[in-house]
Amino acid sequence: MKTAQIILAIMASATLLTCNQTKEKSSDIKQETRSIFPKGKKGPVENFTGNAFNTPLVETDSVYNTVVGNVYFEPGARSNWHTHPAGQILIITDGVGYHQIEGKPIETIKKGDVVKCPPNVRHWHGASADVGLQQLYVVPNTEKGIVNWQEPVTDEQYSANNLKK
Ligand code: MN
């Protein structure tokens, strides 16, 4: 009986140890995302914090007046504040990220989500701190303009989401 209890105790502590190790590991690892498109070119530091990569897929023309492309945000990376004169549609194909319209709470966005950014509304979007984000963007009616870049999203603004939890 005593031996059985000792064995159980050893098994329990071994399980606890394994759980702790797994927890430590998962918080250290920045998760990778998968894209069906090439990684693309790094976005300029004037417009992005961290590493964001853009792959243009459809260039605008007088028939479609639409721009389509893919952006991969590394964990922690995000756009500056900006507006789209004709709005923008985001389709998230992998990962986890944030989207915020100025004055509203930060929304978590993830694989499968579709987000509309209304015309001329200040907003930003990017990856979560631990997981990257793959987003397809669609900008319609480009004759009105595509994007007006503004100031960076500060670390305080970016982490406001985590402080609430
Ligand atoms: Mn946008």
PDB file of C-alpha atoms and ligand atoms in Angstrom:
ATOM      1  CA  MET A   1       0.000   0.000   0.000  1.00  0.00           C
ATOM      2  CA  LYS A   2       2.748   2.408   0.981  1.00  0.00           C
ATOM      3  CA  THR A   3       4.697   1.614  -2.169  1.00  0.00           C
ATOM      4  CA  ALA A   4       1.639   2.281  -4.301  1.00  0.00           C
ATOM      5  CA  GLN A   5       1.171   5.696  -2.675  1.00  0.00           C
ATOM      6  CA  ILE A   6       4.819   6.589  -3.270  1.00  0.00           C
ATOM      7  CA  ILE A   7       4.513   5.583  -6.930  1.00  0.00           C
ATOM      8  CA  LEU A   8       1.347   7.665  -7.294  1.00  0.00           C
ATOM      9  CA  ALA A   9       3.103  10.641  -5.702  1.00  0.00           C
ATOM     10  CA  ILE A  10       6.038  10.293  -8.089  1.00  0.00           C
ATOM     11  CA  MET A  11       3.673  10.038 -11.074  1.00  0.00           C
ATOM     12  CA  ALA A  12       1.752  13.121  -9.929  1.00  0.00           C
ATOM     13  CA  SER A  13       4.884  15.217  -9.500  1.00  0.00           C
ATOM     14  CA  ALA A  14       6.207  14.005 -12.862  1.00  0.00           C
ATOM     15  CA  THR A  15       2.929  15.108 -14.506  1.00  0.00           C
ATOM     16  CA  LEU A  16       3.127  18.520 -12.812  1.00  0.00           C
ATOM     17  CA  LEU A  17       6.696  18.903 -14.020  1.00  0.00           C
ATOM     18  CA  THR A  18       5.681  18.052 -17.592  1.00  0.00           C
ATOM     19  CA  CYS A  19       2.795  20.558 -17.480  1.00  0.00           C
ATOM     20  CA  ASN A  20       5.040  23.334 -16.218  1.00  0.00           C
ATOM     21  CA  GLN A  21       7.633  22.627 -18.889  1.00  0.00           C
ATOM     22  CA  THR A  22       4.998  22.723 -21.642  1.00  0.00           C
ATOM     23  CA  LYS A  23       3.628  26.012 -20.306  1.00  0.00           C
ATOM     24  CA  GLU A  24       7.068  27.620 -20.231  1.00  0.00           C
ATOM     25  CA  LYS A  25       7.856  26.447 -23.740  1.00  0.00           C
ATOM     26  CA  SER A  26       4.587  27.624 -25.325  1.00  0.00           C
ATOM     27  CA  SER A  27       4.962  31.144 -23.912  1.00  0.00           C
ATOM     28  CA  ASP A  28       8.492  31.384 -25.311  1.00  0.00           C
ATOM     29  CA  ILE A  29       7.666  30.271 -28.838  1.00  0.00           C
ATOM     30  CA  LYS A  30       6.485  32.892 -31.338  1.00  0.00           C
ATOM     31  CA  GLN A  31       4.067  30.920 -33.493  1.00  0.00           C
ATOM     32  CA  GLU A  32       4.553  30.749 -37.232  1.00  0.00           C
ATOM     33  CA  THR A  33       1.702  31.193 -39.693  1.00  0.00           C
ATOM     34  CA  ARG A  34       1.225  29.732 -43.151  1.00  0.00           C
ATOM     35  CA  SER A  35       0.468  31.677 -46.311  1.00  0.00           C
ATOM     36  CA  ILE A  36      -0.520  30.492 -49.756  1.00  0.00           C
ATOM     37  CA  PHE A  37       1.228  33.581 -51.187  1.00  0.00           C
ATOM     38  CA  PRO A  38       4.906  34.586 -51.274  1.00  0.00           C
ATOM     39  CA  LYS A  39       6.151  36.399 -48.145  1.00  0.00           C
ATOM     40  CA  GLY A  40       6.640  39.619 -50.116  1.00  0.00           C
ATOM     41  CA  LYS A  41       8.618  42.772 -49.359  1.00  0.00           C
ATOM     42  CA  LYS A  42       9.066  44.317 -45.924  1.00  0.00           C
ATOM     43  CA  GLY A  43       6.816  47.324 -45.373  1.00  0.00           C
ATOM     44  CA  PRO A  44       8.565  50.673 -44.774  1.00  0.00           C
ATOM     45  CA  VAL A  45       9.391  51.695 -41.172  1.00  0.00           C
ATOM     46  CA  GLU A  46       7.511  54.973 -41.796  1.00  0.00           C
ATOM     47  CA  ASN A  47       4.248  53.002 -41.966  1.00  0.00           C
ATOM     48  CA  PHE A  48       4.776  49.908 -39.795  1.00  0.00           C
ATOM     49  CA  THR A  49       6.078  48.983 -36.349  1.00  0.00           C
ATOM     50  CA  GLY A  50       7.931  45.656 -36.473  1.00  0.00           C
ATOM     51  CA  ASN A  51       8.122  43.421 -39.526  1.00  0.00           C
ATOM     52  CA  ALA A  52       5.217  43.391 -41.979  1.00  0.00           C
ATOM     53  CA  PHE A  53       5.555  41.923 -45.469  1.00  0.00           C
ATOM     54  CA  ASN A  54       3.369  42.939 -48.429  1.00  0.00           C
ATOM     55  CA  THR A  55       2.599  40.884 -51.536  1.00  0.00           C
ATOM     56  CA  PRO A  56       0.538  42.777 -54.143  1.00  0.00           C
ATOM     57  CA  LEU A  57      -1.904  40.399 -55.898  1.00  0.00           C
ATOM     58  CA  VAL A  58      -4.118  42.695 -57.996  1.00  0.00           C
ATOM     59  CA  GLU A  59      -3.006  46.128 -59.167  1.00  0.00           C
ATOM     60  CA  THR A  60      -5.705  48.687 -59.732  1.00  0.00           C
ATOM     61  CA  ASP A  61      -6.893  49.581 -63.224  1.00  0.00           C
ATOM     62  CA  SER A  62      -9.725  51.612 -64.781  1.00  0.00           C
ATOM     63  CA  VAL A  63     -11.983  48.542 -65.098  1.00  0.00           C
ATOM     64  CA  TYR A  64     -11.800  47.216 -61.513  1.00  0.00           C
ATOM     65  CA  ASN A  65     -10.552  50.209 -59.462  1.00  0.00           C
ATOM     66  CA  THR A  66      -9.561  47.663 -56.815  1.00  0.00           C
ATOM     67  CA  VAL A  67      -6.330  46.705 -55.078  1.00  0.00           C
ATOM     68  CA  VAL A  68      -5.849  43.236 -53.558  1.00  0.00           C
ATOM     69  CA  GLY A  69      -2.840  41.947 -51.677  1.00  0.00           C
ATOM     70  CA  ASN A  70      -1.576  39.908 -48.752  1.00  0.00           C
ATOM     71  CA  VAL A  71       0.234  41.179 -45.667  1.00  0.00           C
ATOM     72  CA  TYR A  72       2.051  38.964 -43.197  1.00  0.00           C
ATOM     73  CA  PHE A  73       2.567  40.624 -39.802  1.00  0.00           C
ATOM     74  CA  GLU A  74       5.191  39.008 -37.559  1.00  0.00           C
ATOM     75  CA  PRO A  75       4.161  38.707 -33.881  1.00  0.00           C
ATOM     76  CA  GLY A  76       3.987  42.224 -32.380  1.00  0.00           C
ATOM     77  CA  ALA A  77       4.039  43.961 -35.780  1.00  0.00           C
ATOM     78  CA  ARG A  78       1.280  46.406 -36.721  1.00  0.00           C
ATOM     79  CA  SER A  79       0.410  49.184 -39.129  1.00  0.00           C
ATOM     80  CA  ASN A  80       0.478  52.875 -38.235  1.00  0.00           C
ATOM     81  CA  TRP A  81      -2.832  54.624 -37.744  1.00  0.00           C
ATOM     82  CA  HIS A  82      -4.324  55.262 -41.205  1.00  0.00           C
ATOM     83  CA  THR A  83      -7.486  55.828 -43.215  1.00  0.00           C
ATOM     84  CA  HIS A  84      -8.762  54.488 -46.527  1.00  0.00           C
ATOM     85  CA  PRO A  85     -10.743  57.078 -48.543  1.00  0.00           C
ATOM     86  CA  ALA A  86     -12.973  54.293 -49.939  1.00  0.00           C
ATOM     87  CA  GLY A  87     -12.704  51.776 -47.089  1.00  0.00           C
ATOM     88  CA  GLN A  88     -11.009  48.384 -46.920  1.00  0.00           C
ATOM     89  CA  ILE A  89     -11.985  44.751 -46.442  1.00  0.00           C
ATOM     90  CA  LEU A  90      -9.655  42.384 -44.555  1.00  0.00           C
ATOM     91  CA  ILE A  91      -9.873  38.592 -44.863  1.00  0.00           C
ATOM     92  CA  ILE A  92      -7.782  36.787 -42.270  1.00  0.00           C
ATOM     93  CA  THR A  93      -6.320  33.550 -43.633  1.00  0.00           C
ATOM     94  CA  ASP A  94      -4.141  32.523 -40.678  1.00  0.00           C
ATOM     95  CA  GLY A  95      -2.924  33.538 -37.257  1.00  0.00           C
ATOM     96  CA  VAL A  96      -4.257  35.965 -34.657  1.00  0.00           C
ATOM     97  CA  GLY A  97      -4.198  39.744 -34.642  1.00  0.00           C
ATOM     98  CA  TYR A  98      -5.847  42.980 -33.617  1.00  0.00           C
ATOM     99  CA  HIS A  99      -7.933  45.583 -35.395  1.00  0.00           C
ATOM    100  CA  GLN A 100      -8.952  48.875 -33.823  1.00  0.00           C
ATOM    101  CA  ILE A 101     -11.108  51.724 -35.053  1.00  0.00           C
ATOM    102  CA  GLU A 102     -10.172  54.894 -33.142  1.00  0.00           C
ATOM    103  CA  GLY A 103     -12.311  55.386 -30.040  1.00  0.00           C
ATOM    104  CA  LYS A 104     -13.486  51.749 -29.994  1.00  0.00           C
ATOM    105  CA  PRO A 105     -12.033  48.726 -28.145  1.00  0.00           C
ATOM    106  CA  ILE A 106      -9.365  46.618 -29.837  1.00  0.00           C
ATOM    107  CA  GLU A 107     -10.942  43.640 -31.628  1.00  0.00           C
ATOM    108  CA  THR A 108      -9.168  40.296 -31.826  1.00  0.00           C
ATOM    109  CA  ILE A 109      -9.144  38.941 -35.380  1.00  0.00           C
ATOM    110  CA  LYS A 110      -8.221  35.404 -36.387  1.00  0.00           C
ATOM    111  CA  LYS A 111      -8.177  32.935 -39.264  1.00  0.00           C
ATOM    112  CA  GLY A 112     -11.528  33.003 -41.072  1.00  0.00           C
ATOM    113  CA  ASP A 113     -12.590  36.478 -39.914  1.00  0.00           C
ATOM    114  CA  VAL A 114     -13.713  39.149 -42.376  1.00  0.00           C
ATOM    115  CA  VAL A 115     -13.462  42.789 -41.259  1.00  0.00           C
ATOM    116  CA  LYS A 116     -14.767  45.931 -42.933  1.00  0.00           C
ATOM    117  CA  CYS A 117     -12.934  49.219 -42.280  1.00  0.00           C
ATOM    118  CA  PRO A 118     -15.329  52.040 -43.246  1.00  0.00           C
ATOM    119  CA  PRO A 119     -14.155  54.920 -45.481  1.00  0.00           C
ATOM    120  CA  ASN A 120     -12.143  57.710 -43.818  1.00  0.00           C
ATOM    121  CA  VAL A 121     -12.154  56.101 -40.359  1.00  0.00           C
ATOM    122  CA  ARG A 122      -8.868  56.128 -38.438  1.00  0.00           C
ATOM    123  CA  HIS A 123      -7.781  52.580 -37.587  1.00  0.00           C
ATOM    124  CA  TRP A 124      -4.861  50.170 -37.399  1.00  0.00           C
ATOM    125  CA  HIS A 125      -4.379  46.417 -37.739  1.00  0.00           C
ATOM    126  CA  GLY A 126      -1.618  43.937 -37.003  1.00  0.00           C
ATOM    127  CA  ALA A 127      -0.525  40.720 -35.338  1.00  0.00           C
ATOM    128  CA  SER A 128      -1.002  39.674 -31.725  1.00  0.00           C
ATOM    129  CA  ALA A 129       2.062  39.702 -29.488  1.00  0.00           C
ATOM    130  CA  ASP A 130       2.638  35.922 -29.718  1.00  0.00           C
ATOM    131  CA  VAL A 131       1.093  34.848 -33.028  1.00  0.00           C
ATOM    132  CA  GLY A 132       1.569  36.378 -36.470  1.00  0.00           C
ATOM    133  CA  LEU A 133      -1.254  37.366 -38.820  1.00  0.00           C
ATOM    134  CA  GLN A 134      -1.912  36.637 -42.491  1.00  0.00           C
ATOM    135  CA  GLN A 135      -4.387  39.110 -43.942  1.00  0.00           C
ATOM    136  CA  LEU A 136      -5.725  39.576 -47.437  1.00  0.00           C
ATOM    137  CA  TYR A 137      -6.733  43.187 -48.072  1.00  0.00           C
ATOM    138  CA  VAL A 138      -9.182  44.492 -50.632  1.00  0.00           C
ATOM    139  CA  VAL A 139      -9.386  48.229 -51.332  1.00  0.00           C
ATOM    140  CA  PRO A 140     -12.291  49.137 -53.646  1.00  0.00           C
ATOM    141  CA  ASN A 141     -12.960  52.371 -55.556  1.00  0.00           C
ATOM    142  CA  THR A 142      -9.284  53.291 -55.707  1.00  0.00           C
ATOM    143  CA  GLU A 143     -10.143  56.361 -57.803  1.00  0.00           C
ATOM    144  CA  LYS A 144     -10.930  57.938 -54.404  1.00  0.00           C
ATOM    145  CA  GLY A 145      -7.490  56.982 -53.043  1.00  0.00           C
ATOM    146  CA  ILE A 146      -5.983  53.908 -51.364  1.00  0.00           C
ATOM    147  CA  VAL A 147      -4.468  54.823 -47.985  1.00  0.00           C
ATOM    148  CA  ASN A 148      -3.458  57.902 -45.982  1.00  0.00           C
ATOM    149  CA  TRP A 149      -0.699  56.990 -43.521  1.00  0.00           C
ATOM    150  CA  GLN A 150      -0.506  58.640 -40.102  1.00  0.00           C
ATOM    151  CA  GLU A 151       1.447  58.225 -36.831  1.00  0.00           C
ATOM    152  CA  PRO A 152       2.630  54.896 -35.299  1.00  0.00           C
ATOM    153  CA  VAL A 153       0.499  52.921 -32.843  1.00  0.00           C
ATOM    154  CA  THR A 154       2.342  53.269 -29.518  1.00  0.00           C
ATOM    155  CA  ASP A 155       3.238  50.280 -27.321  1.00  0.00           C
ATOM    156  CA  GLU A 156       0.657  51.564 -24.795  1.00  0.00           C
ATOM    157  CA  GLN A 157      -2.091  51.683 -27.409  1.00  0.00           C
ATOM    158  CA  TYR A 158      -1.082  48.259 -28.743  1.00  0.00           C
ATOM    159  CA  SER A 159      -0.975  46.584 -25.323  1.00  0.00           C
ATOM    160  CA  ALA A 160      -4.242  48.159 -24.082  1.00  0.00           C
ATOM    161  CA  ASN A 161      -5.874  44.875 -25.122  1.00  0.00           C
ATOM    162  CA  ASN A 162      -3.716  42.811 -22.765  1.00  0.00           C
ATOM    163  CA  LEU A 163      -4.168  45.169 -19.807  1.00  0.00           C
ATOM    164  CA  LYS A 164      -7.935  44.514 -19.797  1.00  0.00           C
ATOM    165  CA  LYS A 165      -7.479  40.739 -19.418  1.00  0.00           C
TER     166      LYS A 165
HETATM  167 MN    MN B   1      -6.493  49.511 -43.057  1.00  0.00          MN
END
